Amino acid sequence: DEAVEGMARACLTWADNSGSSWIGIGTNSHLYAMTRSGALHDITPVGFTPGPADAEAGSGYGTGLYGVGTYGTPRADSTNIIPAASWTLDTFGEYLVGVMDSDSVIYEWQLDTGTPAAAVANAPECGAIVVTQEGILMAIGADDGTTINPRYLKWSDIQDNTDWTPTSANQSRDALLQTQGTAMTAKRVPGGVLVLTDEGAFLGTYVGPPFVYTFARVGSGCGIVSRQAAAVTQNATFWMGRNGFYVWNGFVSDLACDVKDYIFSDINKGQLSKVSVVLNSDFNEVEWGYPSGGSLEIDRYVTFNYQMNVWYFGQMNRTCGTGSNGALQYPIKVGTDGIVYDHEVGNERDGRQPYLESSPVEIGKGDNVILLKRYIPDERNAGAVQVQFRARPWPNAPMQTMTVDATTPADFRLTARQISVRYIGDPDVDFRIGSFRFDAQAGGKR
């Protein structure tokens, strides 16, 4: 398979007016268009400036006063972080539009695989873009005429992304967000445009001329962690912050996360700008990829199932991707090796043994022991699956394990204060467990 050059930071799928499907991929050094059959076309604009693949400290050796402090002592947070280069991609009609924040130029690609993308005429430089429901191209963190202003928004006329000069005859306008932060990204949502900064959230509402859009703060202390960390579902918008998760469904609120402590102690905080989200609406999942503390590149994921209200996490080397939609049947993701992969199709797992494990179950605060006596499988179970019970008499005690076949009822005796359940499948074979049941009762405190 042909690989993209550079590290992929954004991915978008869409169908053109003829029904042909396309995949747009932005890396820190290139822009690509891929056909449904997998043919990869380099559409990198002429004059495009590559950006950094990794986030870096904004100052190097010798910064600060000589002789101040002692060797090996942690310093205060006094260094700017230059983020990893990140694209935002969208479609203006059937055409691909996008901008990479470190390059700042808005480009458009008009579906000709022999012609690269080109700068949108008259468009301002900016850090991110969104195309509104009204067909207006909006620049986020735009050039205000003097410099690129991280709080400044500017947009084109309706259905004309080359007209950016406000007049009484068009709908080109601008706005300045009242925020101490940086406008990071924006999403089309019911009722308008949700603009997310690194410290809060604003809702832009279309009101028509003369103002066109009005912006109101809808959240504070809920900043987004990266330009690619927000996903819009049918009823809500979810995003990752620096220390938690948030949801907007008419108002902003914290999103309760059972694995929050693990995720934010595991994440590489120096590479937060790489966090990328994939919406898999077929399974009601929002999945964030992030670099772990021991990695420069994305190698972990955390997923929220918004229908079941459950969280799970795992390991995966995918830098960005997109879920299935009208353009493609399956989700696609780009690996750290630059290869574009289909997901949710087939059972191949490179010979690795898959498993699904619950969090520890306890009664009350763990004062009482659990006596587990029987496992009863669901009639929907399919495939060769083993059930492993993992028990501890207290949190830091050695683990006891017991494994039974998942397809038939099993009688046994297992006593512990904490019990988790792991379902183990065979390599490269699909399996299903259904709704399992246990026969358990509370024991005494010892």
PDB file of C-alpha atoms in Angstrom, residues 207-373:
ATOM      1  CA  VAL A 207     -29.161  36.355  12.243  1.00  0.00           C
ATOM      2  CA  GLY A 208     -28.737  37.602   8.672  1.00  0.00           C
ATOM      3  CA  PRO A 209     -27.622  41.089   7.597  1.00  0.00           C
ATOM      4  CA  PRO A 210     -26.390  43.447   8.833  1.00  0.00           C
ATOM      5  CA  PHE A 211     -24.524  41.486  11.550  1.00  0.00           C
ATOM      6  CA  VAL A 212     -24.955  38.024   9.949  1.00  0.00           C
ATOM      7  CA  TYR A 213     -23.668  36.122  13.035  1.00  0.00           C
ATOM      8  CA  THR A 214     -23.785  36.998  16.709  1.00  0.00           C
ATOM      9  CA  PHE A 215     -21.557  35.175  19.201  1.00  0.00           C
ATOM     10  CA  ALA A 216     -22.398  34.434  22.836  1.00  0.00           C
ATOM     11  CA  ARG A 217     -20.265  32.681  25.417  1.00  0.00           C
ATOM     12  CA  VAL A 218     -21.825  29.352  26.416  1.00  0.00           C
ATOM     13  CA  GLY A 219     -18.996  27.877  28.472  1.00  0.00           C
ATOM     14  CA  SER A 220     -15.926  28.793  30.545  1.00  0.00           C
ATOM     15  CA  GLY A 221     -13.157  26.603  31.919  1.00  0.00           C
ATOM     16  CA  CYS A 222     -13.950  24.000  29.254  1.00  0.00           C
ATOM     17  CA  GLY A 223     -11.175  24.644  26.747  1.00  0.00           C
ATOM     18  CA  ILE A 224     -10.423  22.140  24.004  1.00  0.00           C
ATOM     19  CA  VAL A 225      -7.045  20.390  24.015  1.00  0.00           C
ATOM     20  CA  SER A 226      -6.348  20.443  20.249  1.00  0.00           C
ATOM     21  CA  ARG A 227      -7.840  21.506  16.925  1.00  0.00           C
ATOM     22  CA  GLN A 228      -8.953  17.930  16.177  1.00  0.00           C
ATOM     23  CA  ALA A 229     -10.442  16.950  19.548  1.00  0.00           C
ATOM     24  CA  ALA A 230     -14.174  17.701  18.975  1.00  0.00           C
ATOM     25  CA  ALA A 231     -16.849  15.453  17.438  1.00  0.00           C
ATOM     26  CA  VAL A 232     -20.460  16.316  16.591  1.00  0.00           C
ATOM     27  CA  THR A 233     -23.181  13.672  16.931  1.00  0.00           C
ATOM     28  CA  GLN A 234     -26.858  14.015  16.105  1.00  0.00           C
ATOM     29  CA  ASN A 235     -27.674  15.422  19.533  1.00  0.00           C
ATOM     30  CA  ALA A 236     -24.451  16.656  21.119  1.00  0.00           C
ATOM     31  CA  THR A 237     -20.864  17.832  20.651  1.00  0.00           C
ATOM     32  CA  PHE A 238     -18.112  16.126  22.652  1.00  0.00           C
ATOM     33  CA  TRP A 239     -14.523  17.263  23.153  1.00  0.00           C
ATOM     34  CA  MET A 240     -11.438  16.571  25.230  1.00  0.00           C
ATOM     35  CA  GLY A 241      -9.929  19.277  27.442  1.00  0.00           C
ATOM     36  CA  ARG A 242      -6.581  19.413  29.193  1.00  0.00           C
ATOM     37  CA  ASN A 243      -7.892  17.599  32.262  1.00  0.00           C
ATOM     38  CA  GLY A 244     -11.315  16.256  31.372  1.00  0.00           C
ATOM     39  CA  PHE A 245     -14.085  15.835  28.820  1.00  0.00           C
ATOM     40  CA  TYR A 246     -16.997  18.126  27.956  1.00  0.00           C
ATOM     41  CA  VAL A 247     -20.321  17.975  26.148  1.00  0.00           C
ATOM     42  CA  TRP A 248     -22.527  20.638  24.573  1.00  0.00           C
ATOM     43  CA  ASN A 249     -26.187  19.787  23.971  1.00  0.00           C
ATOM     44  CA  GLY A 250     -27.708  23.239  24.357  1.00  0.00           C
ATOM     45  CA  PHE A 251     -25.390  24.054  27.240  1.00  0.00           C
ATOM     46  CA  VAL A 252     -21.877  23.001  28.234  1.00  0.00           C
ATOM     47  CA  SER A 253     -21.297  20.512  31.034  1.00  0.00           C
ATOM     48  CA  ASP A 254     -18.562  18.227  32.303  1.00  0.00           C
ATOM     49  CA  LEU A 255     -18.723  14.734  30.862  1.00  0.00           C
ATOM     50  CA  ALA A 256     -18.356  12.205  33.662  1.00  0.00           C
ATOM     51  CA  CYS A 257     -15.541   9.800  32.817  1.00  0.00           C
ATOM     52  CA  ASP A 258     -14.835   6.627  34.773  1.00  0.00           C
ATOM     53  CA  VAL A 259     -11.292   6.364  33.386  1.00  0.00           C
ATOM     54  CA  LYS A 260     -10.359  10.055  33.626  1.00  0.00           C
ATOM     55  CA  ASP A 261      -7.603   9.596  36.220  1.00  0.00           C
ATOM     56  CA  TYR A 262      -5.936   6.898  34.151  1.00  0.00           C
ATOM     57  CA  ILE A 263      -6.124   8.802  30.839  1.00  0.00           C
ATOM     58  CA  PHE A 264      -4.748  12.094  32.112  1.00  0.00           C
ATOM     59  CA  SER A 265      -1.972  10.429  34.076  1.00  0.00           C
ATOM     60  CA  ASP A 266      -1.074   8.352  30.999  1.00  0.00           C
ATOM     61  CA  ILE A 267      -1.113  11.126  28.359  1.00  0.00           C
ATOM     62  CA  ASN A 268       1.995  12.936  27.082  1.00  0.00           C
ATOM     63  CA  LYS A 269       1.136  16.517  28.059  1.00  0.00           C
ATOM     64  CA  GLY A 270       3.872  17.911  25.843  1.00  0.00           C
ATOM     65  CA  GLN A 271       2.115  16.511  22.739  1.00  0.00           C
ATOM     66  CA  LEU A 272      -1.502  17.412  23.496  1.00  0.00           C
ATOM     67  CA  SER A 273      -1.818  19.226  20.164  1.00  0.00           C
ATOM     68  CA  LYS A 274      -1.854  15.799  18.451  1.00  0.00           C
ATOM     69  CA  VAL A 275      -5.043  14.547  20.126  1.00  0.00           C
ATOM     70  CA  SER A 276      -7.454  13.489  17.389  1.00  0.00           C
ATOM     71  CA  VAL A 277     -11.058  12.295  17.490  1.00  0.00           C
ATOM     72  CA  VAL A 278     -13.024   9.850  15.336  1.00  0.00           C
ATOM     73  CA  LEU A 279     -16.819   9.610  15.440  1.00  0.00           C
ATOM     74  CA  ASN A 280     -18.086   6.081  14.792  1.00  0.00           C
ATOM     75  CA  SER A 281     -21.830   6.693  14.722  1.00  0.00           C
ATOM     76  CA  ASP A 282     -22.595   3.092  13.673  1.00  0.00           C
ATOM     77  CA  PHE A 283     -21.577   2.028  17.172  1.00  0.00           C
ATOM     78  CA  ASN A 284     -22.428   5.310  18.980  1.00  0.00           C
ATOM     79  CA  GLU A 285     -18.759   5.883  19.820  1.00  0.00           C
ATOM     80  CA  VAL A 286     -16.530   8.919  20.118  1.00  0.00           C
ATOM     81  CA  GLU A 287     -12.873   7.843  20.127  1.00  0.00           C
ATOM     82  CA  TRP A 288      -9.950  10.083  21.047  1.00  0.00           C
ATOM     83  CA  GLY A 289      -6.429   9.037  20.049  1.00  0.00           C
ATOM     84  CA  TYR A 290      -3.587  10.405  22.183  1.00  0.00           C
ATOM     85  CA  PRO A 291       0.162   9.908  22.758  1.00  0.00           C
ATOM     86  CA  SER A 292       0.986   8.102  25.984  1.00  0.00           C
ATOM     87  CA  GLY A 293       3.592   9.454  28.345  1.00  0.00           C
ATOM     88  CA  GLY A 294       6.286   7.256  26.837  1.00  0.00           C
ATOM     89  CA  SER A 295       5.497   8.120  23.223  1.00  0.00           C
ATOM     90  CA  LEU A 296       5.835  11.143  20.945  1.00  0.00           C
ATOM     91  CA  GLU A 297       3.102   9.814  18.661  1.00  0.00           C
ATOM     92  CA  ILE A 298      -0.488   8.649  19.163  1.00  0.00           C
ATOM     93  CA  ASP A 299      -0.462   5.095  20.497  1.00  0.00           C
ATOM     94  CA  ARG A 300      -3.508   5.006  22.786  1.00  0.00           C
ATOM     95  CA  TYR A 301      -7.231   5.672  22.545  1.00  0.00           C
ATOM     96  CA  VAL A 302     -10.109   6.327  24.899  1.00  0.00           C
ATOM     97  CA  THR A 303     -13.688   5.787  23.702  1.00  0.00           C
ATOM     98  CA  PHE A 304     -17.020   7.043  25.003  1.00  0.00           C
ATOM     99  CA  ASN A 305     -20.162   5.150  24.000  1.00  0.00           C
ATOM    100  CA  TYR A 306     -22.763   7.910  24.259  1.00  0.00           C
ATOM    101  CA  GLN A 307     -25.721   5.540  23.949  1.00  0.00           C
ATOM    102  CA  MET A 308     -24.632   3.159  26.715  1.00  0.00           C
ATOM    103  CA  ASN A 309     -22.801   5.865  28.707  1.00  0.00           C
ATOM    104  CA  VAL A 310     -19.693   3.710  29.146  1.00  0.00           C
ATOM    105  CA  TRP A 311     -15.960   4.300  28.603  1.00  0.00           C
ATOM    106  CA  TYR A 312     -13.196   1.990  27.396  1.00  0.00           C
ATOM    107  CA  PHE A 313      -9.569   2.419  26.358  1.00  0.00           C
ATOM    108  CA  GLY A 314      -6.809   0.571  24.547  1.00  0.00           C
ATOM    109  CA  GLN A 315      -3.742   0.764  22.308  1.00  0.00           C
ATOM    110  CA  MET A 316      -3.738   1.777  18.635  1.00  0.00           C
ATOM    111  CA  ASN A 317      -1.232   3.552  16.388  1.00  0.00           C
ATOM    112  CA  ARG A 318      -3.610   5.765  14.412  1.00  0.00           C
ATOM    113  CA  THR A 319      -2.991   9.506  14.080  1.00  0.00           C
ATOM    114  CA  CYS A 320      -6.388  10.519  12.635  1.00  0.00           C
ATOM    115  CA  GLY A 321      -9.417   9.111  10.874  1.00  0.00           C
ATOM    116  CA  THR A 322     -13.105   9.399  10.126  1.00  0.00           C
ATOM    117  CA  GLY A 323     -16.160   7.271  10.719  1.00  0.00           C
ATOM    118  CA  SER A 324     -18.409   5.685   8.139  1.00  0.00           C
ATOM    119  CA  ASN A 325     -20.851   8.000   6.394  1.00  0.00           C
ATOM    120  CA  GLY A 326     -22.686   8.354   3.094  1.00  0.00           C
ATOM    121  CA  ALA A 327     -19.349   8.486   1.259  1.00  0.00           C
ATOM    122  CA  LEU A 328     -17.713   5.348   2.698  1.00  0.00           C
ATOM    123  CA  GLN A 329     -19.159   2.209   4.247  1.00  0.00           C
ATOM    124  CA  TYR A 330     -16.416   1.678   6.814  1.00  0.00           C
ATOM    125  CA  PRO A 331     -14.409   3.960   9.113  1.00  0.00           C
ATOM    126  CA  ILE A 332     -10.883   4.722   7.903  1.00  0.00           C
ATOM    127  CA  LYS A 333      -7.840   5.692   9.948  1.00  0.00           C
ATOM    128  CA  VAL A 334      -4.269   6.637   9.070  1.00  0.00           C
ATOM    129  CA  GLY A 335      -1.503   4.799  10.887  1.00  0.00           C
ATOM    130  CA  THR A 336       1.767   6.182  12.186  1.00  0.00           C
ATOM    131  CA  ASP A 337       3.277   4.311   9.222  1.00  0.00           C
ATOM    132  CA  GLY A 338       1.324   6.551   6.810  1.00  0.00           C
ATOM    133  CA  ILE A 339      -0.893   3.709   5.564  1.00  0.00           C
ATOM    134  CA  VAL A 340      -4.659   4.316   5.294  1.00  0.00           C
ATOM    135  CA  TYR A 341      -6.592   1.458   6.928  1.00  0.00           C
ATOM    136  CA  ASP A 342     -10.194   0.299   6.703  1.00  0.00           C
ATOM    137  CA  HIS A 343     -11.655  -0.438  10.135  1.00  0.00           C
ATOM    138  CA  GLU A 344     -14.640  -2.488  11.328  1.00  0.00           C
ATOM    139  CA  VAL A 345     -14.237  -4.853   8.367  1.00  0.00           C
ATOM    140  CA  GLY A 346     -12.887  -8.406   8.636  1.00  0.00           C
ATOM    141  CA  ASN A 347     -11.326 -10.090  11.667  1.00  0.00           C
ATOM    142  CA  GLU A 348      -7.607  -9.836  10.996  1.00  0.00           C
ATOM    143  CA  ARG A 349      -5.686  -8.767  14.106  1.00  0.00           C
ATOM    144  CA  ASP A 350      -2.134  -9.704  13.127  1.00  0.00           C
ATOM    145  CA  GLY A 351      -2.353 -12.821  15.282  1.00  0.00           C
ATOM    146  CA  ARG A 352      -2.959 -10.869  18.477  1.00  0.00           C
ATOM    147  CA  GLN A 353      -5.454 -12.180  21.007  1.00  0.00           C
ATOM    148  CA  PRO A 354      -8.300  -9.702  21.623  1.00  0.00           C
ATOM    149  CA  TYR A 355      -9.931  -9.274  24.996  1.00  0.00           C
ATOM    150  CA  LEU A 356     -12.574  -7.169  26.699  1.00  0.00           C
ATOM    151  CA  GLU A 357     -12.237  -6.503  30.426  1.00  0.00           C
ATOM    152  CA  SER A 358     -14.604  -4.890  32.893  1.00  0.00           C
ATOM    153  CA  SER A 359     -13.596  -2.545  35.675  1.00  0.00           C
ATOM    154  CA  PRO A 360     -13.401  -4.113  39.176  1.00  0.00           C
ATOM    155  CA  VAL A 361     -16.777  -4.810  40.787  1.00  0.00           C
ATOM    156  CA  GLU A 362     -17.190  -4.527  44.548  1.00  0.00           C
ATOM    157  CA  ILE A 363     -20.030  -4.308  47.064  1.00  0.00           C
ATOM    158  CA  GLY A 364     -20.324  -0.936  48.758  1.00  0.00           C
ATOM    159  CA  LYS A 365     -16.820   0.335  49.463  1.00  0.00           C
ATOM    160  CA  GLY A 366     -15.302  -3.111  49.400  1.00  0.00           C
ATOM    161  CA  ASP A 367     -16.027  -3.919  53.048  1.00  0.00           C
ATOM    162  CA  ASN A 368     -17.974  -7.043  52.092  1.00  0.00           C
ATOM    163  CA  VAL A 369     -16.654  -9.926  50.081  1.00  0.00           C
ATOM    164  CA  ILE A 370     -18.385 -11.211  46.954  1.00  0.00           C
ATOM    165  CA  LEU A 371     -19.159 -14.916  46.661  1.00  0.00           C
ATOM    166  CA  LEU A 372     -19.406 -15.756  42.964  1.00  0.00           C
ATOM    167  CA  LYS A 373     -20.976 -19.165  42.364  1.00  0.00           C
TER     168      LYS A 373
END
